[in-house]
């Protein structure tokens, strides 16, 4: 909260916003606040709220006057009367609580109070106790604030509490999960001295006894939550304000500087460069807004007093942004004057190098370095418009000032998220615009901003064990040193949200040790967090804007009044973490053990723009060089030592001179010959994967060339190659961890202690629609792939500029993919159509030291998809998968992500068992240990023998059932050879769109194309006569037979619908179809009928028991082959000893399936010669119930579990109860048959009397 609004009120870490407190300070606005009525304050009838506030204010003033006059005991003379004015009574004076003993409880027992009595200073004078100073309370070292915080955290029945020293009164909230203090503070002494009735009004209305009673149902808790919601609206408004501010600034600069506009028009200065310069100015403004409003600009001494005197500070206020914001709020600004902007540039110069006459410190840092905008003209109107856009927000139609004192990393992160959606455009006028387009940076980077609640949840399992390991079993000093030596990184850090959360959490533990208390003071936490940021925090991002914003966020978190901004360039690096190498990747060894650099042959795989024959020749040449390394080109082993970078990290940065010395030393190390040579070699190795491979391009960078250049990169014989390497390194932003963070990748450290993040979720491939969305939206909108291709080709032919950009973008994408696929850096995840989240997860794992932990947020495919199976097996087999929390986004945890999306929080680290919590909707669900299950390597291998995917259930009972089934039957892929049981798909409509015709245009030679939605369980959707199959599309017979040669030999096929969902009525839909060609929405089984009986397979797949197990494996919308292949399907061998089973199943499947003549071939294959069966719903119901009952018995399911399983099909139940008067008929029918079959036993199935009415099953036919 800014000091100019409610000087004697401060809020830290609570949801209570400045706007809400200002509403309480105003009589008219208070009337609009929910819950602020006389009755809710327990006032007597006819007593108005204003009357009660004024009476309490009068009582407080009188008590204060008496106390000041007579110097009575602070508790009885002042604090108790004040609390009485707030309607509290605190009887007794004994300590309450265990370890954290507070002074008193209210007479109703629901509000704890801790009173810190005055302390006597060296001169013998009584002084108010420092609420944040750690002292001894019995055997406990804690500050008065810490005592109350510890008490609240330890007592579930108390949510809010009060702590006071007579001069300051704080209200604290239970805050066990959050690393930042959460309280509101009232400077009651100054409030009374200054006669600040407005602040007292807020105090009375907010802390009256009626506000705190009721715990989670209290009015204060409700207000705090509601104000937090308002804060979300304010954050959204601020995001829009940043966009408008940039537009005002850029437009003003273009209009006021013709030369600048000409540079943009000529292409010398791109719209993106101007955008980033204006964004940097916004960063500068926001940083100074926060620093001023938090009162962190002017230096203070050890006692907390200002170093500059009051006169100097008052003089400085005329030059600060607070004065600029005030003017902007009052004045529109003259478009012909530029003095306001001149004042801004003057302030920048002052804070960059310091200005003692105004008491302004030297902040230094690149944030305040001159850029392209320095010295340019900007009119007052544009400047003030930008200031208003940043300093005022609109919430529910009302303009309000932004609470920059309370700005958190979450606000900065949401700003970053919004910036990624924007693409700069310069319109006539000139007018600068930021447009939201589909092909923007956010889409192409797949970035999604992560809520704080999820980050804290991830840190519980990924960072807390690292912190505990660092301190356990160590002395205090050793534990402090160990904490400061921790290394934490987010390799795709964005705005630094994860880094700040990690710094805070480590900082809390560090503060506890330094103050020797379990509840360190807020000031101690701030100091400790600054130290953690200086020693422990690392980050990287491909986006320079993100890295700069992350620096701003870390600076704001660690800013110490009067001190320069810490040097962070050595810890936060711009680059693509995926595209970098390591010595292990680059080196091979001769038979004599000498190392040399090797470029993999697959580096020369052709990408967009390459010539295939040329690339093939280069690959052959490289293969020969790999096998015969030249003795003259063996690598020099003089790796850059880490000691220099460790020393760099330990250099102080308390003064501007020290920061500049640190920066100078960093530049010396980075630009030294030794590092530059190593950097060039690493860049060259990576560049080989994206090297242009066609005649006329620079000579290819093969193994011999790489080794030769590693000795002398500047050799004139290789000048063209050297230039190309440098160009490609800039384009792809290669980042090599061992060179960027050499202090981390040492023999002793061995990598990071913790790697955290929420990396992009998108697929690693070039998306044409996304590219053209920002070029030609009409082309991008064409749904048909072939039609869109034709339109794209025409557009490219007609516009050389777009064609060039298209080819460059596509080449860049394919180049990155070639590196990821063929470099060997990702041996467990770089397969087929992989996603970024899988690749990043392996990257995170590879950056850890042997004891490290990694926490990642990604799509649920990380745990449930086949593409990650090799990586999952590696983790589980090596006891490295610790925790999996699976979420559905139904509650909009990620607002910009589809509500049906599922995602996981996965923790990698040493653990014998995987702890799993599935189907969480909220963070509270994830924290509920009652929903947690644990699986070992053996468990997972049994349930998913091929892919090691984790079952999607939070129910121990479901796991027990699955374990019983798999132990009894096993996955089909483990019992049958691939050639005896496989699954095909035939016509991908998008691939054959030109060959597909509609029914109206089909020729006699065309075949109807059967689709997944045309089948049901045991049936095909037919015409009204229930005979013919009506298909929408047709394809030529020649294509059909080429795709499925079995059309000539087989009269029927067993198929399953591909598109599915675990939440559908039924998830596995199987049927037997006549000889027809099928599209990709049907999966067709290719069987050895001696080992897999088609009749039994169809019945098995349609059974409730198999559907139940399949639903525990389906993570998306496809019944993929890998899911089916790991289902416990019964084979002919499994049933060989049960002669009566096939005789029971086959007639029922025949009657259910054979309802039209086109399946006569199927009937004949069974030995049935008569015509099709008449469709009868009642008969079909009982036929299926009998099949399901039998399969439950065959799978060894107990009766209670049958009932339980049937209750997991809610849509089936709902339909039954609606149609049968509230009776779940399907369940009841299956259980009744189950009981009879159980009583008979499988050996006496032939004695079972079917419940089917109207004739024998299948007319009495038996196989």
PDB file of C-alpha atoms in Angstrom, residues 569-810:
ATOM      1  CA  UNK A 569      23.680 -11.921 -15.586  1.00  0.00           C
ATOM      2  CA  UNK A 570      25.831 -14.896 -14.571  1.00  0.00           C
ATOM      3  CA  UNK A 571      22.776 -16.714 -13.211  1.00  0.00           C
ATOM      4  CA  UNK A 572      20.005 -15.840 -15.680  1.00  0.00           C
ATOM      5  CA  UNK A 573      20.935 -16.685 -19.251  1.00  0.00           C
ATOM      6  CA  UNK A 574      19.196 -16.232 -22.590  1.00  0.00           C
ATOM      7  CA  UNK A 575      19.165 -19.411 -24.642  1.00  0.00           C
ATOM      8  CA  UNK A 576      17.291 -22.539 -25.677  1.00  0.00           C
ATOM      9  CA  UNK A 577      17.936 -25.091 -22.956  1.00  0.00           C
ATOM     10  CA  UNK A 578      16.966 -27.913 -25.302  1.00  0.00           C
ATOM     11  CA  UNK A 579      19.535 -26.990 -27.936  1.00  0.00           C
ATOM     12  CA  UNK A 580      22.889 -27.385 -26.277  1.00  0.00           C
ATOM     13  CA  UNK A 581      25.536 -30.012 -25.854  1.00  0.00           C
ATOM     14  CA  UNK A 582      27.783 -31.547 -23.222  1.00  0.00           C
ATOM     15  CA  UNK A 583      31.331 -32.938 -23.385  1.00  0.00           C
ATOM     16  CA  UNK A 584      29.890 -36.452 -23.102  1.00  0.00           C
ATOM     17  CA  UNK A 585      27.806 -35.944 -26.259  1.00  0.00           C
ATOM     18  CA  UNK A 586      30.651 -34.502 -28.298  1.00  0.00           C
ATOM     19  CA  UNK A 587      33.464 -36.878 -27.419  1.00  0.00           C
ATOM     20  CA  UNK A 588      34.444 -40.387 -28.428  1.00  0.00           C
ATOM     21  CA  UNK A 589      37.707 -42.166 -27.769  1.00  0.00           C
ATOM     22  CA  UNK A 590      40.316 -43.902 -29.881  1.00  0.00           C
ATOM     23  CA  UNK A 591      41.406 -47.432 -29.065  1.00  0.00           C
ATOM     24  CA  UNK A 592      44.309 -45.929 -27.166  1.00  0.00           C
ATOM     25  CA  UNK A 593      41.927 -43.875 -25.062  1.00  0.00           C
ATOM     26  CA  UNK A 594      42.518 -40.465 -26.608  1.00  0.00           C
ATOM     27  CA  UNK A 595      39.410 -38.261 -26.931  1.00  0.00           C
ATOM     28  CA  UNK A 596      38.294 -36.552 -30.112  1.00  0.00           C
ATOM     29  CA  UNK A 597      35.185 -34.680 -31.190  1.00  0.00           C
ATOM     30  CA  UNK A 598      32.594 -36.582 -33.215  1.00  0.00           C
ATOM     31  CA  UNK A 599      29.634 -35.291 -35.170  1.00  0.00           C
ATOM     32  CA  UNK A 600      26.865 -37.940 -35.383  1.00  0.00           C
ATOM     33  CA  UNK A 601      26.032 -39.058 -38.924  1.00  0.00           C
ATOM     34  CA  UNK A 602      22.341 -38.266 -38.418  1.00  0.00           C
ATOM     35  CA  UNK A 603      23.224 -34.620 -37.860  1.00  0.00           C
ATOM     36  CA  UNK A 604      23.204 -34.388 -41.661  1.00  0.00           C
ATOM     37  CA  UNK A 605      19.599 -35.502 -42.065  1.00  0.00           C
ATOM     38  CA  UNK A 606      18.101 -33.114 -44.660  1.00  0.00           C
ATOM     39  CA  UNK A 607      15.640 -30.492 -43.453  1.00  0.00           C
ATOM     40  CA  UNK A 608      13.645 -27.789 -45.282  1.00  0.00           C
ATOM     41  CA  UNK A 609      15.771 -26.281 -48.065  1.00  0.00           C
ATOM     42  CA  UNK A 610      18.445 -29.010 -48.124  1.00  0.00           C
ATOM     43  CA  UNK A 611      19.342 -31.187 -51.096  1.00  0.00           C
ATOM     44  CA  UNK A 612      18.883 -34.848 -50.232  1.00  0.00           C
ATOM     45  CA  UNK A 613      21.693 -36.169 -52.453  1.00  0.00           C
ATOM     46  CA  UNK A 614      24.107 -33.573 -51.114  1.00  0.00           C
ATOM     47  CA  UNK A 615      23.130 -34.389 -47.532  1.00  0.00           C
ATOM     48  CA  UNK A 616      23.571 -38.106 -48.189  1.00  0.00           C
ATOM     49  CA  UNK A 617      27.084 -37.548 -49.527  1.00  0.00           C
ATOM     50  CA  UNK A 618      28.032 -35.456 -46.494  1.00  0.00           C
ATOM     51  CA  UNK A 619      26.700 -38.144 -44.176  1.00  0.00           C
ATOM     52  CA  UNK A 620      28.873 -40.778 -45.908  1.00  0.00           C
ATOM     53  CA  UNK A 621      31.929 -38.525 -45.653  1.00  0.00           C
ATOM     54  CA  UNK A 622      31.326 -37.950 -41.954  1.00  0.00           C
ATOM     55  CA  UNK A 623      30.913 -41.668 -41.337  1.00  0.00           C
ATOM     56  CA  UNK A 624      34.368 -42.317 -42.766  1.00  0.00           C
ATOM     57  CA  UNK A 625      35.900 -39.544 -40.666  1.00  0.00           C
ATOM     58  CA  UNK A 626      34.305 -40.909 -37.514  1.00  0.00           C
ATOM     59  CA  UNK A 627      35.887 -44.292 -38.089  1.00  0.00           C
ATOM     60  CA  UNK A 628      39.350 -42.906 -38.862  1.00  0.00           C
ATOM     61  CA  UNK A 629      40.063 -39.941 -36.558  1.00  0.00           C
ATOM     62  CA  UNK A 630      43.132 -37.904 -37.448  1.00  0.00           C
ATOM     63  CA  UNK A 631      45.849 -37.908 -34.795  1.00  0.00           C
ATOM     64  CA  UNK A 632      46.355 -34.231 -35.565  1.00  0.00           C
ATOM     65  CA  UNK A 633      42.855 -33.272 -34.486  1.00  0.00           C
ATOM     66  CA  UNK A 634      42.483 -34.824 -31.081  1.00  0.00           C
ATOM     67  CA  UNK A 635      40.878 -32.598 -28.509  1.00  0.00           C
ATOM     68  CA  UNK A 636      42.907 -30.537 -26.077  1.00  0.00           C
ATOM     69  CA  UNK A 637      41.850 -31.328 -22.513  1.00  0.00           C
ATOM     70  CA  UNK A 638      42.020 -27.943 -20.831  1.00  0.00           C
ATOM     71  CA  UNK A 639      38.424 -27.532 -19.662  1.00  0.00           C
ATOM     72  CA  UNK A 640      37.558 -24.185 -18.141  1.00  0.00           C
ATOM     73  CA  UNK A 641      37.847 -24.455 -14.386  1.00  0.00           C
ATOM     74  CA  UNK A 642      34.843 -23.723 -12.235  1.00  0.00           C
ATOM     75  CA  UNK A 643      36.800 -22.046  -9.464  1.00  0.00           C
ATOM     76  CA  UNK A 644      36.803 -18.702 -11.251  1.00  0.00           C
ATOM     77  CA  UNK A 645      33.028 -18.767 -11.590  1.00  0.00           C
ATOM     78  CA  UNK A 646      32.628 -19.850  -7.976  1.00  0.00           C
ATOM     79  CA  UNK A 647      34.788 -16.893  -6.959  1.00  0.00           C
ATOM     80  CA  UNK A 648      32.669 -14.662  -9.205  1.00  0.00           C
ATOM     81  CA  UNK A 649      29.506 -15.792  -7.434  1.00  0.00           C
ATOM     82  CA  UNK A 650      31.053 -14.965  -4.069  1.00  0.00           C
ATOM     83  CA  UNK A 651      32.067 -11.436  -5.044  1.00  0.00           C
ATOM     84  CA  UNK A 652      30.069  -8.827  -3.061  1.00  0.00           C
ATOM     85  CA  UNK A 653      27.597  -6.476  -4.740  1.00  0.00           C
ATOM     86  CA  UNK A 654      26.658  -4.109  -1.933  1.00  0.00           C
ATOM     87  CA  UNK A 655      27.850  -0.982  -3.773  1.00  0.00           C
ATOM     88  CA  UNK A 656      27.687   0.148  -7.375  1.00  0.00           C
ATOM     89  CA  UNK A 657      31.465  -0.188  -7.643  1.00  0.00           C
ATOM     90  CA  UNK A 658      31.269  -3.787  -6.452  1.00  0.00           C
ATOM     91  CA  UNK A 659      28.479  -4.594  -8.903  1.00  0.00           C
ATOM     92  CA  UNK A 660      30.463  -3.064 -11.746  1.00  0.00           C
ATOM     93  CA  UNK A 661      33.556  -4.995 -10.686  1.00  0.00           C
ATOM     94  CA  UNK A 662      31.535  -8.192 -10.666  1.00  0.00           C
ATOM     95  CA  UNK A 663      30.146  -7.451 -14.113  1.00  0.00           C
ATOM     96  CA  UNK A 664      33.622  -6.645 -15.414  1.00  0.00           C
ATOM     97  CA  UNK A 665      35.003  -9.923 -14.079  1.00  0.00           C
ATOM     98  CA  UNK A 666      32.085 -11.841 -15.564  1.00  0.00           C
ATOM     99  CA  UNK A 667      32.704 -10.328 -18.997  1.00  0.00           C
ATOM    100  CA  UNK A 668      36.393 -11.179 -18.723  1.00  0.00           C
ATOM    101  CA  UNK A 669      35.581 -14.799 -18.003  1.00  0.00           C
ATOM    102  CA  UNK A 670      32.918 -15.072 -20.689  1.00  0.00           C
ATOM    103  CA  UNK A 671      35.055 -13.421 -23.352  1.00  0.00           C
ATOM    104  CA  UNK A 672      38.335 -15.097 -22.448  1.00  0.00           C
ATOM    105  CA  UNK A 673      40.092 -17.016 -25.211  1.00  0.00           C
ATOM    106  CA  UNK A 674      39.746 -20.335 -23.427  1.00  0.00           C
ATOM    107  CA  UNK A 675      35.999 -20.088 -22.914  1.00  0.00           C
ATOM    108  CA  UNK A 676      35.398 -18.636 -26.369  1.00  0.00           C
ATOM    109  CA  UNK A 677      37.193 -21.596 -27.952  1.00  0.00           C
ATOM    110  CA  UNK A 678      35.127 -24.058 -25.944  1.00  0.00           C
ATOM    111  CA  UNK A 679      31.956 -22.119 -26.729  1.00  0.00           C
ATOM    112  CA  UNK A 680      32.745 -22.122 -30.441  1.00  0.00           C
ATOM    113  CA  UNK A 681      33.362 -25.877 -30.449  1.00  0.00           C
ATOM    114  CA  UNK A 682      30.072 -26.542 -28.651  1.00  0.00           C
ATOM    115  CA  UNK A 683      28.198 -24.174 -30.960  1.00  0.00           C
ATOM    116  CA  UNK A 684      29.799 -25.769 -34.015  1.00  0.00           C
ATOM    117  CA  UNK A 685      28.793 -29.257 -32.881  1.00  0.00           C
ATOM    118  CA  UNK A 686      25.175 -28.118 -32.463  1.00  0.00           C
ATOM    119  CA  UNK A 687      25.299 -26.139 -35.726  1.00  0.00           C
ATOM    120  CA  UNK A 688      26.065 -29.341 -37.650  1.00  0.00           C
ATOM    121  CA  UNK A 689      22.469 -30.460 -37.044  1.00  0.00           C
ATOM    122  CA  UNK A 690      21.043 -27.332 -38.683  1.00  0.00           C
ATOM    123  CA  UNK A 691      23.798 -26.814 -41.262  1.00  0.00           C
ATOM    124  CA  UNK A 692      22.751 -25.828 -44.820  1.00  0.00           C
ATOM    125  CA  UNK A 693      23.302 -28.885 -47.008  1.00  0.00           C
ATOM    126  CA  UNK A 694      23.253 -27.870 -50.657  1.00  0.00           C
ATOM    127  CA  UNK A 695      25.687 -26.799 -53.347  1.00  0.00           C
ATOM    128  CA  UNK A 696      27.023 -23.309 -52.718  1.00  0.00           C
ATOM    129  CA  UNK A 697      26.536 -23.447 -48.939  1.00  0.00           C
ATOM    130  CA  UNK A 698      29.541 -23.198 -46.600  1.00  0.00           C
ATOM    131  CA  UNK A 699      31.554 -26.415 -46.481  1.00  0.00           C
ATOM    132  CA  UNK A 700      29.848 -28.982 -44.233  1.00  0.00           C
ATOM    133  CA  UNK A 701      30.926 -29.124 -40.623  1.00  0.00           C
ATOM    134  CA  UNK A 702      31.958 -32.767 -40.438  1.00  0.00           C
ATOM    135  CA  UNK A 703      33.973 -34.545 -37.750  1.00  0.00           C
ATOM    136  CA  UNK A 704      37.378 -33.671 -39.206  1.00  0.00           C
ATOM    137  CA  UNK A 705      36.450 -30.022 -39.690  1.00  0.00           C
ATOM    138  CA  UNK A 706      35.171 -29.784 -36.132  1.00  0.00           C
ATOM    139  CA  UNK A 707      38.363 -31.205 -34.676  1.00  0.00           C
ATOM    140  CA  UNK A 708      40.553 -28.982 -36.811  1.00  0.00           C
ATOM    141  CA  UNK A 709      38.605 -25.849 -35.881  1.00  0.00           C
ATOM    142  CA  UNK A 710      38.578 -26.713 -32.181  1.00  0.00           C
ATOM    143  CA  UNK A 711      42.331 -25.939 -32.197  1.00  0.00           C
ATOM    144  CA  UNK A 712      42.028 -22.667 -34.064  1.00  0.00           C
ATOM    145  CA  UNK A 713      38.483 -21.378 -34.719  1.00  0.00           C
ATOM    146  CA  UNK A 714      39.866 -18.227 -36.355  1.00  0.00           C
ATOM    147  CA  UNK A 715      41.866 -20.094 -39.012  1.00  0.00           C
ATOM    148  CA  UNK A 716      41.301 -18.174 -42.272  1.00  0.00           C
ATOM    149  CA  UNK A 717      40.815 -21.466 -44.116  1.00  0.00           C
ATOM    150  CA  UNK A 718      37.586 -21.881 -42.181  1.00  0.00           C
ATOM    151  CA  UNK A 719      36.344 -18.269 -42.168  1.00  0.00           C
ATOM    152  CA  UNK A 720      33.073 -19.084 -43.969  1.00  0.00           C
ATOM    153  CA  UNK A 721      32.378 -21.959 -41.598  1.00  0.00           C
ATOM    154  CA  UNK A 722      33.196 -19.795 -38.589  1.00  0.00           C
ATOM    155  CA  UNK A 723      30.763 -17.088 -39.738  1.00  0.00           C
ATOM    156  CA  UNK A 724      28.033 -19.672 -40.372  1.00  0.00           C
ATOM    157  CA  UNK A 725      28.471 -21.177 -36.909  1.00  0.00           C
ATOM    158  CA  UNK A 726      28.128 -17.763 -35.304  1.00  0.00           C
ATOM    159  CA  UNK A 727      25.024 -17.000 -37.359  1.00  0.00           C
ATOM    160  CA  UNK A 728      23.360 -20.308 -36.478  1.00  0.00           C
ATOM    161  CA  UNK A 729      24.258 -19.904 -32.809  1.00  0.00           C
ATOM    162  CA  UNK A 730      22.439 -16.556 -32.786  1.00  0.00           C
ATOM    163  CA  UNK A 731      19.440 -17.953 -34.656  1.00  0.00           C
ATOM    164  CA  UNK A 732      18.966 -21.054 -32.509  1.00  0.00           C
ATOM    165  CA  UNK A 733      20.320 -19.596 -29.257  1.00  0.00           C
ATOM    166  CA  UNK A 734      22.287 -22.695 -28.318  1.00  0.00           C
ATOM    167  CA  UNK A 735      22.773 -22.977 -24.567  1.00  0.00           C
ATOM    168  CA  UNK A 736      25.383 -25.314 -23.106  1.00  0.00           C
ATOM    169  CA  UNK A 737      24.895 -25.793 -19.345  1.00  0.00           C
ATOM    170  CA  UNK A 738      28.512 -26.724 -18.618  1.00  0.00           C
ATOM    171  CA  UNK A 739      29.668 -23.447 -20.197  1.00  0.00           C
ATOM    172  CA  UNK A 740      26.890 -21.161 -18.941  1.00  0.00           C
ATOM    173  CA  UNK A 741      26.938 -22.546 -15.387  1.00  0.00           C
ATOM    174  CA  UNK A 742      30.443 -23.991 -14.921  1.00  0.00           C
ATOM    175  CA  UNK A 743      30.216 -23.580 -11.136  1.00  0.00           C
ATOM    176  CA  UNK A 744      27.371 -26.134 -11.117  1.00  0.00           C
ATOM    177  CA  UNK A 745      28.747 -28.838 -13.407  1.00  0.00           C
ATOM    178  CA  UNK A 746      31.843 -29.675 -11.425  1.00  0.00           C
ATOM    179  CA  UNK A 747      33.084 -33.083 -10.322  1.00  0.00           C
ATOM    180  CA  UNK A 748      32.022 -32.254  -6.763  1.00  0.00           C
ATOM    181  CA  UNK A 749      28.640 -30.617  -7.445  1.00  0.00           C
ATOM    182  CA  UNK A 750      27.749 -32.751 -10.464  1.00  0.00           C
ATOM    183  CA  UNK A 751      24.703 -30.752 -11.479  1.00  0.00           C
ATOM    184  CA  UNK A 752      21.765 -28.948  -9.919  1.00  0.00           C
ATOM    185  CA  UNK A 753      20.204 -29.906  -6.612  1.00  0.00           C
ATOM    186  CA  UNK A 754      16.749 -29.019  -7.878  1.00  0.00           C
ATOM    187  CA  UNK A 755      15.298 -28.362 -11.329  1.00  0.00           C
ATOM    188  CA  UNK A 756      11.822 -26.838 -11.462  1.00  0.00           C
ATOM    189  CA  UNK A 757       9.426 -25.543 -14.069  1.00  0.00           C
ATOM    190  CA  UNK A 758       6.350 -25.601 -16.227  1.00  0.00           C
ATOM    191  CA  UNK A 759       7.891 -25.817 -19.699  1.00  0.00           C
ATOM    192  CA  UNK A 760       5.946 -25.543 -22.981  1.00  0.00           C
ATOM    193  CA  UNK A 761       3.313 -28.213 -23.644  1.00  0.00           C
ATOM    194  CA  UNK A 762       3.202 -28.022 -27.440  1.00  0.00           C
ATOM    195  CA  UNK A 763       4.328 -30.561 -30.033  1.00  0.00           C
ATOM    196  CA  UNK A 764       7.808 -30.168 -31.492  1.00  0.00           C
ATOM    197  CA  UNK A 765       6.923 -29.577 -35.112  1.00  0.00           C
ATOM    198  CA  UNK A 766       6.128 -26.830 -37.591  1.00  0.00           C
ATOM    199  CA  UNK A 767       2.415 -25.962 -37.631  1.00  0.00           C
ATOM    200  CA  UNK A 768       1.342 -24.331 -40.890  1.00  0.00           C
ATOM    201  CA  UNK A 769      -1.960 -23.056 -39.518  1.00  0.00           C
ATOM    202  CA  UNK A 770      -0.224 -21.265 -36.659  1.00  0.00           C
ATOM    203  CA  UNK A 771       2.294 -19.700 -39.037  1.00  0.00           C
ATOM    204  CA  UNK A 772      -0.311 -18.390 -41.456  1.00  0.00           C
ATOM    205  CA  UNK A 773      -2.640 -17.172 -38.702  1.00  0.00           C
ATOM    206  CA  UNK A 774      -0.515 -14.039 -38.444  1.00  0.00           C
ATOM    207  CA  UNK A 775       0.127 -13.849 -42.215  1.00  0.00           C
ATOM    208  CA  UNK A 776      -3.225 -14.647 -43.824  1.00  0.00           C
ATOM    209  CA  UNK A 777      -5.944 -15.718 -41.422  1.00  0.00           C
ATOM    210  CA  UNK A 778      -8.269 -16.812 -44.239  1.00  0.00           C
ATOM    211  CA  UNK A 779      -5.722 -19.378 -45.423  1.00  0.00           C
ATOM    212  CA  UNK A 780      -5.180 -20.577 -41.868  1.00  0.00           C
ATOM    213  CA  UNK A 781      -8.916 -21.123 -41.391  1.00  0.00           C
ATOM    214  CA  UNK A 782      -9.263 -23.596 -44.301  1.00  0.00           C
ATOM    215  CA  UNK A 783     -10.126 -26.869 -42.567  1.00  0.00           C
ATOM    216  CA  UNK A 784      -9.467 -29.289 -45.428  1.00  0.00           C
ATOM    217  CA  UNK A 785      -5.782 -30.125 -45.481  1.00  0.00           C
ATOM    218  CA  UNK A 786      -5.484 -30.473 -49.268  1.00  0.00           C
ATOM    219  CA  UNK A 787      -7.452 -27.304 -49.961  1.00  0.00           C
ATOM    220  CA  UNK A 788      -5.313 -25.429 -47.442  1.00  0.00           C
ATOM    221  CA  UNK A 789      -2.150 -26.765 -49.106  1.00  0.00           C
ATOM    222  CA  UNK A 790      -3.304 -25.484 -52.497  1.00  0.00           C
ATOM    223  CA  UNK A 791      -4.084 -22.062 -51.009  1.00  0.00           C
ATOM    224  CA  UNK A 792      -0.690 -21.943 -49.275  1.00  0.00           C
ATOM    225  CA  UNK A 793       1.144 -22.849 -52.478  1.00  0.00           C
ATOM    226  CA  UNK A 794      -0.673 -20.088 -54.355  1.00  0.00           C
ATOM    227  CA  UNK A 795       0.104 -17.558 -51.618  1.00  0.00           C
ATOM    228  CA  UNK A 796       3.789 -18.488 -51.548  1.00  0.00           C
ATOM    229  CA  UNK A 797       4.083 -18.234 -55.324  1.00  0.00           C
ATOM    230  CA  UNK A 798       2.526 -14.794 -55.317  1.00  0.00           C
ATOM    231  CA  UNK A 799       4.521 -13.306 -52.432  1.00  0.00           C
ATOM    232  CA  UNK A 800       8.285 -13.852 -52.338  1.00  0.00           C
ATOM    233  CA  UNK A 801       8.624 -12.167 -48.936  1.00  0.00           C
ATOM    234  CA  UNK A 802       6.121 -14.509 -47.314  1.00  0.00           C
ATOM    235  CA  UNK A 803       7.680 -17.493 -49.069  1.00  0.00           C
ATOM    236  CA  UNK A 804      11.100 -16.579 -47.678  1.00  0.00           C
ATOM    237  CA  UNK A 805       9.715 -16.180 -44.161  1.00  0.00           C
ATOM    238  CA  UNK A 806       7.778 -19.452 -44.485  1.00  0.00           C
ATOM    239  CA  UNK A 807      10.834 -21.430 -45.539  1.00  0.00           C
ATOM    240  CA  UNK A 808      13.028 -19.859 -42.874  1.00  0.00           C
ATOM    241  CA  UNK A 809      10.490 -20.564 -40.133  1.00  0.00           C
ATOM    242  CA  UNK A 810       9.916 -24.109 -41.294  1.00  0.00           C
TER     243      UNK A 810
END
